[in-house]
Structure formats: C-alpha cells, structure tokens
Coordinates of N, CA and C in Angstrom, one line a residue:
X1 N 84.0 -178.5 -72.4 CA 82.8 -178.1 -73.1 C 82.3 -176.8 -72.6
X2 N 82.1 -176.5 -71.3 CA 81.7 -175.2 -70.8 C 82.5 -174.1 -71.3
X3 N 83.9 -174.3 -71.3 CA 84.8 -173.3 -71.7 C 84.6 -172.9 -73.2
X4 N 84.3 -174.0 -74.0 CA 84.1 -173.8 -75.5 C 82.8 -173.0 -75.7
X5 N 81.8 -173.3 -74.9 CA 80.5 -172.6 -75.0 C 80.7 -171.2 -74.6
X6 N 81.5 -170.9 -73.6 CA 81.7 -169.5 -73.2 C 82.4 -168.7 -74.2
X7 N 83.4 -169.4 -74.8 CA 84.2 -168.7 -75.9 C 83.3 -168.4 -77.1
X8 N 82.4 -169.3 -77.4 CA 81.4 -169.1 -78.5 C 80.5 -168.0 -78.2
X9 N 80.1 -167.9 -76.9 CA 79.2 -166.9 -76.4 C 79.9 -165.5 -76.5
X10 N 81.1 -165.5 -76.1 CA 81.9 -164.2 -76.2 C 82.1 -163.7 -77.6
X11 N 82.4 -164.7 -78.5 CA 82.6 -164.3 -79.9 C 81.3 -163.8 -80.5
X12 N 80.2 -164.5 -80.1 CA 78.9 -164.1 -80.7 C 78.5 -162.7 -80.1
X13 N 78.8 -162.4 -78.8 CA 78.6 -161.1 -78.2 C 79.4 -160.0 -78.9
X14 N 80.6 -160.3 -79.2 CA 81.5 -159.3 -79.9 C 81.0 -159.1 -81.3
X15 N 80.5 -160.2 -82.0 CA 80.0 -160.0 -83.3 C 78.7 -159.1 -83.4
X16 N 77.9 -159.3 -82.4 CA 76.7 -158.5 -82.3 C 77.0 -157.0 -82.0
X17 N 78.0 -156.8 -81.1 CA 78.4 -155.4 -80.8 C 79.0 -154.8 -82.0
X18 N 79.9 -155.5 -82.7 CA 80.5 -154.9 -83.9 C 79.5 -154.6 -85.0
X19 N 78.6 -155.5 -85.2 CA 77.5 -155.3 -86.2 C 76.6 -154.1 -85.8
X20 N 76.3 -154.0 -84.5 CA 75.4 -152.9 -84.1 C 76.1 -151.6 -84.3
X21 N 77.3 -151.4 -84.0 CA 78.0 -150.1 -84.1 C 78.3 -149.8 -85.6
X22 N 78.5 -150.8 -86.4 CA 78.6 -150.5 -87.8 C 77.3 -150.0 -88.4
X23 N 76.2 -150.6 -88.0 CA 74.9 -150.1 -88.4 C 74.6 -148.7 -88.0
X24 N 75.0 -148.4 -86.7 CA 74.8 -147.1 -86.2 C 75.6 -146.1 -87.0
X25 N 76.9 -146.4 -87.2 CA 77.8 -145.5 -88.0 C 77.2 -145.3 -89.4
X26 N 76.8 -146.3 -90.1 CA 76.2 -146.2 -91.4 C 74.9 -145.4 -91.4
X27 N 74.1 -145.5 -90.4 CA 72.9 -144.8 -90.4 C 73.1 -143.3 -90.2
X28 N 74.1 -143.0 -89.3 CA 74.5 -141.6 -89.0 C 75.1 -141.0 -90.3
X29 N 75.9 -141.7 -90.9 CA 76.6 -141.2 -92.2 C 75.5 -141.0 -93.2
X30 N 74.6 -141.9 -93.4 CA 73.5 -141.7 -94.4 C 72.6 -140.5 -94.1
X31 N 72.3 -140.3 -92.8 CA 71.5 -139.2 -92.4 C 72.1 -137.9 -92.7
X32 N 73.4 -137.7 -92.5 CA 74.0 -136.4 -92.7 C 74.5 -136.2 -94.2
X33 N 74.5 -137.3 -95.0 CA 75.0 -137.2 -96.4 C 73.9 -137.3 -97.4
X34 N 72.9 -138.1 -97.1 CA 71.8 -138.4 -98.1 C 71.1 -137.2 -98.6
X35 N 70.8 -137.2 -99.9 CA 70.1 -136.0 -100.4 C 68.7 -135.8 -99.8
X36 N 68.1 -136.9 -99.4 CA 66.7 -136.8 -98.8 C 66.7 -136.1 -97.5
X37 N 67.8 -136.3 -96.7 CA 67.8 -135.7 -95.4 C 68.9 -134.5 -95.3
X38 N 69.5 -134.2 -96.4 CA 70.6 -133.2 -96.4 C 70.1 -131.9 -95.9
X39 N 68.9 -131.4 -96.3 CA 68.5 -130.1 -96.0 C 68.2 -130.0 -94.5
X40 N 67.6 -131.1 -93.9 CA 67.3 -131.2 -92.5 C 68.6 -131.2 -91.7
X41 N 69.6 -132.1 -92.1 CA 70.8 -132.2 -91.3 C 71.6 -131.0 -91.3
X42 N 71.5 -130.1 -92.4 CA 72.3 -128.9 -92.4 C 71.9 -127.9 -91.3
X43 N 70.7 -128.1 -90.8 CA 70.3 -127.2 -89.7 C 71.1 -127.4 -88.4
X44 N 71.8 -128.6 -88.4 CA 72.7 -128.9 -87.2 C 74.1 -128.4 -87.4
X45 N 74.4 -127.8 -88.5 CA 75.8 -127.3 -88.8 C 76.1 -126.2 -87.8
X46 N 77.4 -126.1 -87.4 CA 77.8 -125.1 -86.5 C 78.2 -125.7 -85.2
X47 N 78.0 -126.9 -84.9 CA 78.4 -127.6 -83.7 C 79.9 -127.5 -83.5
X48 N 80.4 -127.0 -82.5 CA 81.8 -126.8 -82.3 C 82.5 -128.1 -81.9
X49 N 83.7 -128.3 -82.3 CA 84.4 -129.6 -82.0 C 84.6 -129.8 -80.5
X50 N 84.6 -128.8 -79.7 CA 84.8 -129.0 -78.3 C 83.7 -129.8 -77.7
X51 N 82.5 -129.8 -78.3 CA 81.4 -130.6 -77.8 C 81.7 -132.1 -77.7
X52 N 82.6 -132.5 -78.6 CA 83.0 -133.9 -78.7 C 83.7 -134.4 -77.4
X53 N 84.3 -133.4 -76.7 CA 85.0 -133.8 -75.5 C 84.2 -134.3 -74.4
X54 N 82.9 -133.8 -74.3 CA 82.0 -134.2 -73.2 C 81.7 -135.7 -73.2
X55 N 81.1 -136.2 -74.3 CA 80.7 -137.7 -74.3 C 82.0 -138.5 -74.4
X56 N 83.0 -138.0 -75.1 CA 84.3 -138.8 -75.2 C 84.9 -139.0 -73.8
X57 N 84.9 -138.0 -73.0 CA 85.5 -138.1 -71.7 C 84.7 -139.0 -70.8
X58 N 83.4 -138.8 -70.8 CA 82.5 -139.7 -70.0 C 82.6 -141.1 -70.4
X59 N 82.7 -141.4 -71.8 CA 82.9 -142.8 -72.2 C 84.2 -143.3 -71.7
X60 N 85.3 -142.6 -71.8 CA 86.6 -143.1 -71.3 C 86.6 -143.4 -69.8
X61 N 86.0 -142.5 -69.1 CA 85.9 -142.7 -67.6 C 85.1 -143.9 -67.3
X62 N 83.9 -144.1 -67.9 CA 83.1 -145.3 -67.7 C 83.8 -146.6 -68.0
X63 N 84.4 -146.6 -69.2 CA 85.2 -147.8 -69.6 C 86.3 -148.1 -68.6
X64 N 87.0 -147.0 -68.2 CA 88.2 -147.2 -67.3 C 87.7 -147.8 -66.0
X65 N 86.6 -147.3 -65.4 CA 86.1 -147.8 -64.2 C 85.6 -149.2 -64.3
X66 N 85.0 -149.6 -65.4 CA 84.5 -150.9 -65.5 C 85.7 -151.9 -65.7
X67 N 86.7 -151.4 -66.6 CA 87.9 -152.2 -66.8 C 88.7 -152.4 -65.5
X68 N 88.8 -151.4 -64.7 CA 89.5 -151.5 -63.4 C 88.8 -152.6 -62.5
X69 N 87.5 -152.6 -62.5 CA 86.8 -153.5 -61.6 C 87.0 -154.9 -62.2
X70 N 86.9 -155.1 -63.5 CA 87.1 -156.4 -64.1 C 88.5 -157.0 -63.9
X71 N 89.5 -156.2 -64.2 CA 90.9 -156.6 -64.1 C 91.3 -156.8 -62.7
X72 N 90.7 -156.1 -61.7 CA 91.1 -156.3 -60.3 C 90.6 -157.7 -59.9
X73 N 89.4 -158.1 -60.3 CA 88.9 -159.4 -60.0 C 89.7 -160.5 -60.7
X74 N 90.1 -160.2 -61.9 CA 90.9 -161.2 -62.7 C 92.3 -161.4 -62.0
X75 N 92.9 -160.3 -61.6 CA 94.2 -160.4 -60.9 C 94.2 -161.1 -59.6
X76 N 93.1 -160.8 -58.8 CA 93.0 -161.4 -57.5 C 92.7 -162.9 -57.7
X77 N 91.9 -163.3 -58.7 CA 91.7 -164.7 -58.9 C 93.0 -165.4 -59.4
X78 N 93.8 -164.7 -60.2 CA 95.0 -165.3 -60.7 C 96.0 -165.4 -59.5
X79 N 96.0 -164.4 -58.6 CA 96.9 -164.4 -57.5 C 96.5 -165.6 -56.5
X80 N 95.3 -165.8 -56.4 CA 94.8 -166.9 -55.5 C 95.3 -168.2 -56.0
X81 N 95.2 -168.5 -57.3 CA 95.7 -169.7 -57.9 C 97.2 -169.9 -57.6
X82 N 98.0 -168.8 -57.9 CA 99.4 -168.9 -57.7 C 99.8 -169.1 -56.2
X83 N 99.1 -168.5 -55.3 CA 99.3 -168.6 -53.9 C 99.0 -170.0 -53.4
X84 N 97.9 -170.6 -53.9 CA 97.5 -171.9 -53.6 C 98.6 -172.9 -54.1
X85 N 99.1 -172.7 -55.3 CA 100.1 -173.6 -55.8 C 101.4 -173.5 -55.0
X86 N 101.7 -172.3 -54.5 CA 102.9 -172.0 -53.7 C 102.7 -172.8 -52.3
X87 N 101.6 -172.7 -51.7 CA 101.3 -173.3 -50.4 C 101.4 -174.9 -50.6
X88 N 100.8 -175.4 -51.7 CA 100.9 -176.8 -51.9 C 102.3 -177.3 -52.1
X89 N 103.1 -176.5 -52.9 CA 104.5 -176.9 -53.2 C 105.3 -176.9 -51.9
X90 N 105.0 -175.9 -51.0 CA 105.7 -175.9 -49.7 C 105.4 -177.1 -48.8
X91 N 104.1 -177.5 -48.8 CA 103.8 -178.7 -48.0 C 104.5 -179.9 -48.6
X92 N 104.5 -180.0 -49.9 CA 105.2 -181.2 -50.5 C 106.7 -181.2 -50.2
X93 N 107.3 -180.0 -50.3 CA 108.7 -179.9 -50.0 C 109.0 -180.3 -48.5
X94 N 108.2 -179.8 -47.6 CA 108.4 -180.1 -46.2 C 108.2 -181.6 -45.9
X95 N 107.2 -182.2 -46.6 CA 106.9 -183.6 -46.4 C 108.1 -184.5 -46.9
X96 N 108.8 -184.0 -47.9 CA 109.8 -184.8 -48.5 C 111.2 -184.6 -47.8
X97 N 111.3 -183.4 -47.1 CA 112.6 -183.1 -46.5 C 112.7 -183.4 -45.0
X98 N 111.5 -183.4 -44.3 CA 111.5 -183.7 -42.9 C 111.4 -185.2 -42.7
X99 N 112.4 -185.8 -42.1 CA 112.4 -187.3 -41.9 C 111.2 -187.8 -41.2
X100 N 110.7 -187.1 -40.2 CA 109.5 -187.5 -39.5 C 108.2 -187.6 -40.3
X101 N 108.2 -187.0 -41.5 CA 107.0 -187.0 -42.3 C 107.1 -187.9 -43.5
X102 N 108.2 -188.7 -43.6 CA 108.4 -189.6 -44.7 C 107.2 -190.5 -44.9
X103 N 106.6 -191.0 -43.8 CA 105.5 -191.9 -43.9 C 104.1 -191.3 -43.7
X104 N 104.1 -190.0 -43.7 CA 102.8 -189.3 -43.5 C 101.9 -189.4 -44.7
X105 N 102.4 -189.5 -45.9 CA 101.6 -189.6 -47.1 C 101.1 -188.2 -47.6
X106 N 101.7 -187.1 -47.0 CA 101.3 -185.8 -47.4 C 101.6 -185.5 -48.8
X107 N 102.7 -185.9 -49.3 CA 103.1 -185.6 -50.7 C 102.0 -186.2 -51.7
X108 N 101.6 -187.4 -51.4 CA 100.6 -188.1 -52.2 C 99.3 -187.4 -52.1
X109 N 98.9 -186.9 -50.9 CA 97.6 -186.2 -50.8 C 97.6 -184.9 -51.5
X110 N 98.8 -184.2 -51.5 CA 98.9 -182.9 -52.2 C 98.7 -183.2 -53.7
X111 N 99.3 -184.2 -54.2 CA 99.2 -184.5 -55.7 C 97.7 -184.9 -56.0
X112 N 97.1 -185.7 -55.2 CA 95.7 -186.1 -55.4 C 94.8 -184.8 -55.4
X113 N 95.0 -184.0 -54.4 CA 94.1 -182.8 -54.3 C 94.4 -181.9 -55.5
X114 N 95.6 -181.6 -55.9 CA 95.9 -180.8 -57.0 C 95.4 -181.3 -58.3
X115 N 95.5 -182.6 -58.5 CA 95.0 -183.3 -59.7 C 93.5 -183.1 -59.8
X116 N 92.8 -183.2 -58.6 CA 91.4 -183.0 -58.6 C 90.9 -181.6 -59.0
X117 N 91.8 -180.6 -58.6 CA 91.5 -179.2 -58.9 C 91.5 -179.1 -60.5
X118 N 92.5 -179.6 -61.1 CA 92.7 -179.5 -62.5 C 91.6 -180.3 -63.3
X119 N 91.4 -181.5 -62.8 CA 90.5 -182.4 -63.6 C 89.0 -182.2 -63.3
X120 N 88.7 -181.9 -62.0 CA 87.3 -181.9 -61.6 C 86.8 -180.5 -61.3
X121 N 87.5 -179.8 -60.4 CA 86.9 -178.5 -59.8 C 87.0 -177.4 -60.9
X122 N 88.0 -177.4 -61.7 CA 88.1 -176.3 -62.7 C 86.9 -176.3 -63.6
X123 N 86.4 -177.5 -63.9 CA 85.2 -177.6 -64.8 C 83.9 -177.1 -64.1
X124 N 83.8 -177.3 -62.8 CA 82.6 -176.8 -62.1 C 82.7 -175.3 -61.9
X125 N 83.9 -174.8 -61.7 CA 84.0 -173.3 -61.7 C 83.6 -172.7 -63.0
X126 N 83.9 -173.4 -64.1 CA 83.5 -172.8 -65.4 C 82.1 -172.9 -65.7
X127 N 81.5 -174.0 -65.2 CA 80.1 -174.3 -65.5 C 79.1 -173.7 -64.6
X128 N 79.4 -173.9 -63.2 CA 78.4 -173.5 -62.2 C 78.9 -172.5 -61.2
X129 N 80.2 -172.3 -61.2 CA 80.9 -171.4 -60.2 C 80.8 -172.0 -58.9
X130 N 80.9 -173.3 -58.7 CA 80.8 -174.0 -57.5 C 82.0 -175.0 -57.3
X131 N 82.4 -175.3 -56.1 CA 83.5 -176.2 -55.9 C 83.0 -177.7 -56.2
X132 N 83.9 -178.5 -56.6 CA 83.6 -179.9 -56.8 C 83.6 -180.6 -55.5
X133 N 82.6 -181.5 -55.3 CA 82.5 -182.3 -54.0 C 83.7 -183.1 -53.8
X134 N 84.2 -183.8 -54.9 CA 85.4 -184.7 -54.8 C 86.6 -183.9 -54.3
X135 N 86.8 -182.7 -54.9 CA 87.9 -181.9 -54.6 C 87.8 -181.4 -53.2
X136 N 86.7 -181.0 -52.8 CA 86.4 -180.6 -51.4 C 86.8 -181.7 -50.4
X137 N 86.4 -182.9 -50.8 CA 86.7 -184.0 -49.9 C 88.2 -184.3 -49.8
X138 N 88.9 -184.2 -50.9 CA 90.4 -184.3 -51.0 C 91.1 -183.2 -50.2
X139 N 90.5 -182.0 -50.2 CA 91.1 -180.9 -49.5 C 91.0 -181.2 -48.0
X140 N 89.8 -181.6 -47.6 CA 89.6 -181.9 -46.1 C 90.6 -183.0 -45.6
X141 N 90.8 -184.0 -46.5 CA 91.7 -185.1 -46.1 C 93.1 -184.5 -46.0
X142 N 93.5 -183.7 -47.0 CA 94.8 -183.1 -46.9 C 95.0 -182.2 -45.7
X143 N 94.0 -181.4 -45.4 CA 94.1 -180.5 -44.2 C 94.2 -181.3 -42.9
X144 N 93.4 -182.4 -42.8 CA 93.4 -183.2 -41.6 C 94.8 -183.9 -41.5
X145 N 95.3 -184.4 -42.5 CA 96.6 -185.0 -42.5 C 97.7 -184.0 -42.1
X146 N 97.6 -182.8 -42.6 CA 98.6 -181.8 -42.4 C 98.6 -181.4 -40.9
X147 N 97.4 -181.3 -40.3 CA 97.3 -181.0 -38.9 C 97.9 -182.1 -38.0
X148 N 97.6 -183.3 -38.4 CA 98.2 -184.5 -37.7 C 99.7 -184.4 -37.7
X149 N 100.3 -184.1 -38.9 CA 101.7 -183.9 -39.1 C 102.3 -182.8 -38.2
X150 N 101.5 -181.7 -38.1 CA 101.9 -180.6 -37.3 C 102.0 -181.0 -35.8
X151 N 101.0 -181.7 -35.4 CA 101.0 -182.1 -34.0 C 102.1 -183.1 -33.7
X152 N 102.5 -183.9 -34.7 CA 103.6 -184.8 -34.4 C 105.0 -184.2 -34.4
X153 N 105.1 -182.9 -34.9 CA 106.4 -182.3 -34.9 C 106.6 -181.5 -33.6
X154 N 105.7 -181.4 -32.7 CA 105.9 -180.8 -31.4 C 106.3 -179.4 -31.4
X155 N 105.6 -178.6 -32.2 CA 105.7 -177.1 -32.2 C 107.1 -176.6 -32.5
X156 N 107.9 -177.3 -33.3 CA 109.2 -176.8 -33.7 C 109.1 -175.9 -35.0
X157 N 110.2 -175.5 -35.5 CA 110.2 -174.6 -36.7 C 109.5 -175.2 -37.9
X158 N 109.7 -176.5 -38.1 CA 109.1 -177.2 -39.2 C 107.6 -177.2 -39.1
X159 N 107.1 -177.4 -37.9 CA 105.6 -177.4 -37.7 C 105.0 -176.1 -38.0
X160 N 105.7 -175.0 -37.6 CA 105.2 -173.6 -37.9 C 105.2 -173.4 -39.4
X161 N 106.3 -173.8 -40.1 CA 106.3 -173.7 -41.5 C 105.2 -174.4 -42.2
X162 N 104.9 -175.6 -41.7 CA 103.8 -176.4 -42.2 C 102.4 -175.8 -41.9
X163 N 102.3 -175.2 -40.8 CA 101.0 -174.5 -40.4 C 100.8 -173.3 -41.3
X164 N 101.9 -172.6 -41.6 CA 101.8 -171.4 -42.4 C 101.4 -171.8 -43.9
X165 N 102.0 -172.9 -44.3 CA 101.7 -173.4 -45.7 C 100.2 -173.8 -45.9
X166 N 99.7 -174.6 -44.9 CA 98.3 -175.0 -45.0 C 97.4 -173.8 -44.8
X167 N 97.7 -172.8 -44.1 CA 96.9 -171.6 -44.0 C 96.9 -170.9 -45.3
X168 N 98.0 -170.9 -46.0 CA 98.0 -170.2 -47.3 C 97.1 -171.0 -48.3
X169 N 97.2 -172.3 -48.3 CA 96.4 -173.1 -49.2 C 94.9 -172.9 -48.8
X170 N 94.6 -172.9 -47.6 CA 93.2 -172.7 -47.2 C 92.6 -171.3 -47.6
X171 N 93.4 -170.3 -47.3 CA 92.9 -168.9 -47.6 C 92.9 -168.7 -49.2
X172 N 93.8 -169.3 -49.9 CA 93.9 -169.1 -51.3 C 92.7 -169.9 -52.0
X173 N 92.4 -171.1 -51.4 CA 91.3 -171.8 -52.0 C 90.0 -171.1 -51.8
X174 N 89.8 -170.5 -50.6 CA 88.6 -169.7 -50.4 C 88.5 -168.5 -51.4
X175 N 89.7 -167.9 -51.6 CA 89.7 -166.7 -52.5 C 89.4 -167.2 -53.9
X176 N 90.0 -168.3 -54.3 CA 89.8 -168.8 -55.7 C 88.3 -169.1 -55.9
X177 N 87.7 -169.7 -54.9 CA 86.3 -170.1 -55.1 C 85.3 -168.8 -55.0
X178 N 85.8 -167.8 -54.4 CA 84.9 -166.6 -54.3 C 85.0 -165.7 -55.6
X179 N 86.0 -165.8 -56.4 CA 86.1 -165.0 -57.6 C 85.7 -165.8 -58.8
X180 N 84.4 -166.2 -58.8 CA 83.9 -167.0 -59.9 C 83.2 -166.2 -61.0
X181 N 83.0 -164.9 -60.7 CA 82.3 -164.1 -61.7 C 82.7 -162.7 -61.5
X182 N 82.6 -161.9 -62.6 CA 82.9 -160.4 -62.5 C 81.8 -159.6 -61.9
X183 N 80.6 -160.1 -61.9 CA 79.5 -159.4 -61.3 C 79.3 -158.0 -61.9
X184 N 79.3 -158.0 -63.3 CA 79.1 -156.7 -64.0 C 77.6 -156.4 -64.2
X185 N 77.1 -155.3 -63.6 CA 75.7 -155.0 -63.7 C 75.4 -154.5 -65.1
X186 N 74.3 -155.0 -65.7 CA 73.9 -154.6 -67.1 C 73.9 -153.1 -67.3
X187 N 73.5 -152.4 -66.3 CA 73.4 -150.9 -66.4 C 74.8 -150.3 -66.9
X188 N 75.8 -150.9 -66.4 CA 77.2 -150.4 -66.8 C 77.4 -150.6 -68.3
X189 N 76.9 -151.7 -68.8 CA 77.0 -151.9 -70.3 C 76.1 -151.0 -71.0
X190 N 74.9 -150.8 -70.5 CA 74.0 -149.8 -71.2 C 74.6 -148.4 -71.3
X191 N 75.3 -148.0 -70.2 CA 75.9 -146.7 -70.1 C 77.0 -146.6 -71.1
X192 N 77.8 -147.6 -71.2 CA 78.9 -147.5 -72.2 C 78.4 -147.5 -73.6
X193 N 77.4 -148.3 -73.9 CA 76.9 -148.3 -75.3 C 76.2 -146.9 -75.6
X194 N 75.4 -146.4 -74.7 CA 74.8 -145.1 -75.0 C 75.8 -144.0 -75.1
X195 N 76.9 -144.0 -74.3 CA 77.9 -142.9 -74.4 C 78.7 -143.1 -75.7
X196 N 78.9 -144.4 -76.2 CA 79.6 -144.6 -77.4 C 78.7 -144.1 -78.6
X197 N 77.4 -144.3 -78.5 CA 76.6 -143.8 -79.6 C 76.6 -142.2 -79.6
X198 N 76.6 -141.6 -78.4 CA 76.7 -140.2 -78.4 C 78.0 -139.6 -78.9
X199 N 79.1 -140.4 -78.7 CA 80.3 -140.0 -79.3 C 80.2 -140.0 -80.9
X200 N 79.7 -141.1 -81.4 CA 79.5 -141.1 -82.9 C 78.6 -140.0 -83.4
X201 N 77.5 -139.7 -82.7 CA 76.6 -138.7 -83.1 C 77.3 -137.3 -83.1
X202 N 78.1 -137.1 -82.0 CA 78.8 -135.8 -81.9 C 79.9 -135.7 -83.1
X203 N 80.5 -136.8 -83.4 CA 81.5 -136.8 -84.5 C 80.8 -136.4 -85.8
X204 N 79.6 -137.0 -86.0 CA 78.8 -136.7 -87.2 C 78.4 -135.3 -87.3
X205 N 78.0 -134.7 -86.1 CA 77.6 -133.3 -86.1 C 78.7 -132.4 -86.4
X206 N 79.9 -132.7 -85.8 CA 81.0 -131.8 -86.0 C 81.5 -131.8 -87.5
X207 N 81.3 -132.9 -88.2 CA 81.8 -133.0 -89.6 C 80.7 -133.1 -90.6
X208 N 79.5 -132.6 -90.2 CA 78.4 -132.7 -91.1 C 78.5 -131.9 -92.4
X209 N 79.4 -130.9 -92.4 CA 79.5 -130.0 -93.6 C 80.4 -130.6 -94.6
X210 N 81.2 -131.6 -94.3 CA 82.2 -132.2 -95.2 C 81.9 -133.7 -95.2
X211 N 81.2 -134.2 -96.2 CA 80.8 -135.7 -96.3 C 82.0 -136.6 -96.3
X212 N 83.1 -136.3 -97.1 CA 84.2 -137.2 -97.2 C 84.9 -137.3 -95.8
X213 N 85.1 -136.1 -95.2 CA 85.7 -136.1 -93.8 C 84.8 -136.8 -92.8
X214 N 83.5 -136.7 -93.0 CA 82.6 -137.4 -92.1 C 82.7 -138.9 -92.1
X215 N 82.9 -139.5 -93.4 CA 83.0 -140.9 -93.5 C 84.3 -141.4 -92.8
X216 N 85.4 -140.6 -93.0 CA 86.7 -141.0 -92.3 C 86.6 -140.9 -90.8
X217 N 86.0 -139.8 -90.3 CA 85.9 -139.6 -88.9 C 85.0 -140.6 -88.2
X218 N 83.9 -140.9 -88.9 CA 83.0 -141.9 -88.3 C 83.6 -143.3 -88.3
X219 N 84.4 -143.6 -89.4 CA 85.0 -144.9 -89.4 C 86.1 -145.1 -88.3
X220 N 86.9 -144.1 -88.2 CA 88.0 -144.1 -87.2 C 87.4 -144.2 -85.8
X221 N 86.4 -143.3 -85.6 CA 85.8 -143.3 -84.2 C 85.1 -144.6 -83.9
X222 N 84.4 -145.2 -84.9 CA 83.8 -146.5 -84.6 C 84.8 -147.6 -84.2
X223 N 85.9 -147.7 -85.0 CA 86.9 -148.7 -84.6 C 87.6 -148.4 -83.3
X224 N 87.8 -147.1 -83.0 CA 88.4 -146.7 -81.7 C 87.5 -147.1 -80.5
X225 N 86.2 -146.9 -80.7 CA 85.2 -147.3 -79.6 C 85.1 -148.8 -79.5
X226 N 85.2 -149.5 -80.6 CA 85.0 -151.0 -80.5 C 86.2 -151.7 -79.8
X227 N 87.4 -151.1 -79.8 CA 88.5 -151.8 -79.2 C 88.3 -152.0 -77.7
X228 N 88.0 -151.0 -76.9 CA 87.8 -151.2 -75.5 C 86.5 -152.0 -75.2
X229 N 85.5 -151.8 -76.0 CA 84.2 -152.5 -75.7 C 84.4 -154.0 -76.0
X230 N 85.0 -154.3 -77.1 CA 85.2 -155.7 -77.4 C 86.2 -156.4 -76.4
X231 N 87.2 -155.7 -76.0 CA 88.1 -156.2 -75.0 C 87.4 -156.5 -73.7
X232 N 86.5 -155.7 -73.2 CA 85.7 -155.9 -72.1 C 84.8 -157.1 -72.3
X233 N 84.2 -157.2 -73.5 CA 83.3 -158.3 -73.8 C 84.0 -159.7 -73.7
X234 N 85.3 -159.7 -73.9 CA 86.1 -161.0 -73.8 C 86.2 -161.4 -72.3
X235 N 85.9 -160.6 -71.4 CA 86.1 -160.9 -70.0 C 84.7 -160.6 -69.2
X236 N 83.7 -161.0 -69.9 CA 82.3 -160.6 -69.3 C 81.7 -161.7 -68.5
X237 N 82.3 -162.9 -68.4 CA 81.6 -164.0 -67.7 C 82.3 -164.3 -66.4
X238 N 83.5 -164.9 -66.5 CA 84.2 -165.4 -65.3 C 85.7 -165.4 -65.5
X239 N 86.4 -165.2 -64.5 CA 87.9 -165.2 -64.6 C 88.5 -166.5 -65.1
X240 N 87.7 -167.6 -64.9 CA 88.2 -169.0 -65.2 C 87.8 -169.5 -66.5
X241 N 87.0 -168.8 -67.3 CA 86.6 -169.3 -68.6 C 86.7 -168.2 -69.6
X242 N 86.6 -168.6 -70.9 CA 86.7 -167.6 -72.0 C 88.1 -167.5 -72.6
X243 N 88.2 -166.6 -73.6 CA 89.5 -166.4 -74.3 C 90.5 -165.8 -73.4
X244 N 90.1 -164.9 -72.5 CA 91.0 -164.3 -71.6 C 90.7 -164.9 -70.2
X245 N 91.4 -165.8 -69.7 CA 91.0 -166.5 -68.5 C 92.2 -166.9 -67.6
X246 N 92.0 -167.0 -66.3 CA 93.0 -167.5 -65.4 C 93.3 -168.9 -65.7
X247 N 94.6 -169.2 -65.8 CA 95.1 -170.6 -66.1 C 95.4 -171.4 -64.8
X248 N 95.2 -172.7 -64.8 CA 95.7 -173.5 -63.7 C 97.1 -174.0 -63.9
X249 N 97.8 -173.4 -64.8 CA 99.2 -173.7 -65.1 C 100.1 -173.8 -63.9
X250 N 100.0 -172.8 -62.9 CA 100.9 -172.9 -61.7 C 100.7 -174.2 -60.9
X251 N 99.5 -174.8 -61.0 CA 99.2 -176.1 -60.3 C 99.8 -177.3 -61.0
X252 N 100.1 -177.2 -62.2 CA 100.6 -178.3 -63.0 C 102.0 -178.7 -62.6
X253 N 102.8 -177.7 -62.1 CA 104.2 -178.0 -61.7 C 104.2 -178.9 -60.5
X254 N 103.1 -179.0 -59.7 CA 103.1 -179.9 -58.6 C 102.8 -181.4 -58.9
X255 N 102.0 -181.6 -60.0 CA 101.7 -182.9 -60.4 C 102.5 -183.5 -61.5
X256 N 103.4 -182.7 -62.0 CA 104.2 -183.2 -63.1 C 105.3 -184.1 -62.6

C-alpha cells in the first residue's frame, strides 16, 4: 500500500509539472504572437541566440548535480542490499558445509531474518523509513548465534570467514537503513524550475520575429526540459519506493 501511494504521488507530481510547463509555454507563445501584445513584444526583438546558452548551461549543471546526488544514494542503497544478501548467503553456505555447524541452526535463522526483511522491514522502510522491530530482533538472534558458532570453531579459517560474513551483513544492514531518503532540499527544485522557465523565455525572445518557428522551438524546448525534470521526479522520495526503486530481489535467492 505505501508503495502504491508513493507511485500515485510521483505520477501526480509529474502531471502537475507537465501541466505547469505546458501552460508556461502557451503563455509565452501567446505573448509573443498575439495581436494584442505583438507591438509590445516586438520591442524585445534583437536578442542574440548566444544568450540562450547562459540559462541552458546553468539548468544543465543544476540538473546534473541533483541527479548525481540522487543516483549516488540510489546506487549505495542498492549496493547495501546486494552486499547484505552476499553476507547472508555466505553464512548459510558455511553453516551447511562445516560439519561442526550442522546443529547450530544458522541456516534457519538466516532464512527467518531474510524473510522478515522482505515481508516486514521493507514495508516500514517504504512507509516510515524505520527498521521493523521483528526484523531487528531476528537479526540480533542471528548475530548472537553466529558469534557462538565462531567461538565454537576455535579461531580457525572457517571462524574467520564466518566473522567476515557477519560483519558484512551488519555493515550492509546499517547502510541499507541509513539510505531511506534522498534528502533533496526544496530550493534545488525551485532553482531547476526557475532556470527551466528562463530557458523557455530566452527561446521565445530569440524566435520572437518568426511565430511559426517560435511555436516549434518552444515545443521542442519544453519537451527537452521535461525529460530530466520528470525523471528526477520519479526518484524524489526514497530509494526503496516508487516506480524507480531498489529491489529486494537479491535477498529472494536466499529464501527460495
């Protein structure tokens, strides 16, 4: 349910953004073409095309910086999920291959913890950005059992491998829980929208003398600006929810 709500929110946000820029493009076109304002708009003729480069470059840089921040968080969250799955798979493999651990119950605890991530904790990350209490409890039980198994192996190569695996799981879990939001400040969005409007205004000024060319230029510019803005809007909430989100698919291989 929280994921569906987030998807609906993202689609609504994109719809508002598209509608807003279409209205802005139509108003600019009307201002420079309408007979009522034609005489006034002609006073702006003579703006050189090189002026378009300033707002366009600033818009591109701002979008690139914001996208870089967003996708870095997304990639780190995705990496944490994969590393956690790798650590859990290692613990399970060691528990199944080391004779001394056959009765430790580690494999079962790994499955229970992983199942709880998928069924319980993923929902809380989507809704509140917090760990599930049940999953936290299962993790503590898994960690405790793993340390008991390490002590029983008397510091041999298998115990070191098991220690390394539980450290990976512990660190990856902390990382996964820390990347619950993109933390995008609203001012960044305001800057992108203002720069996009300046790009459209500059396009209209450059082509104000030719109405037909103005319509084509404004239309293409609007669609070009909407592509990166709408793509960013799809990742505006959390790495774990929305249409573009980190999947728990790597964890499913452990419980299948």
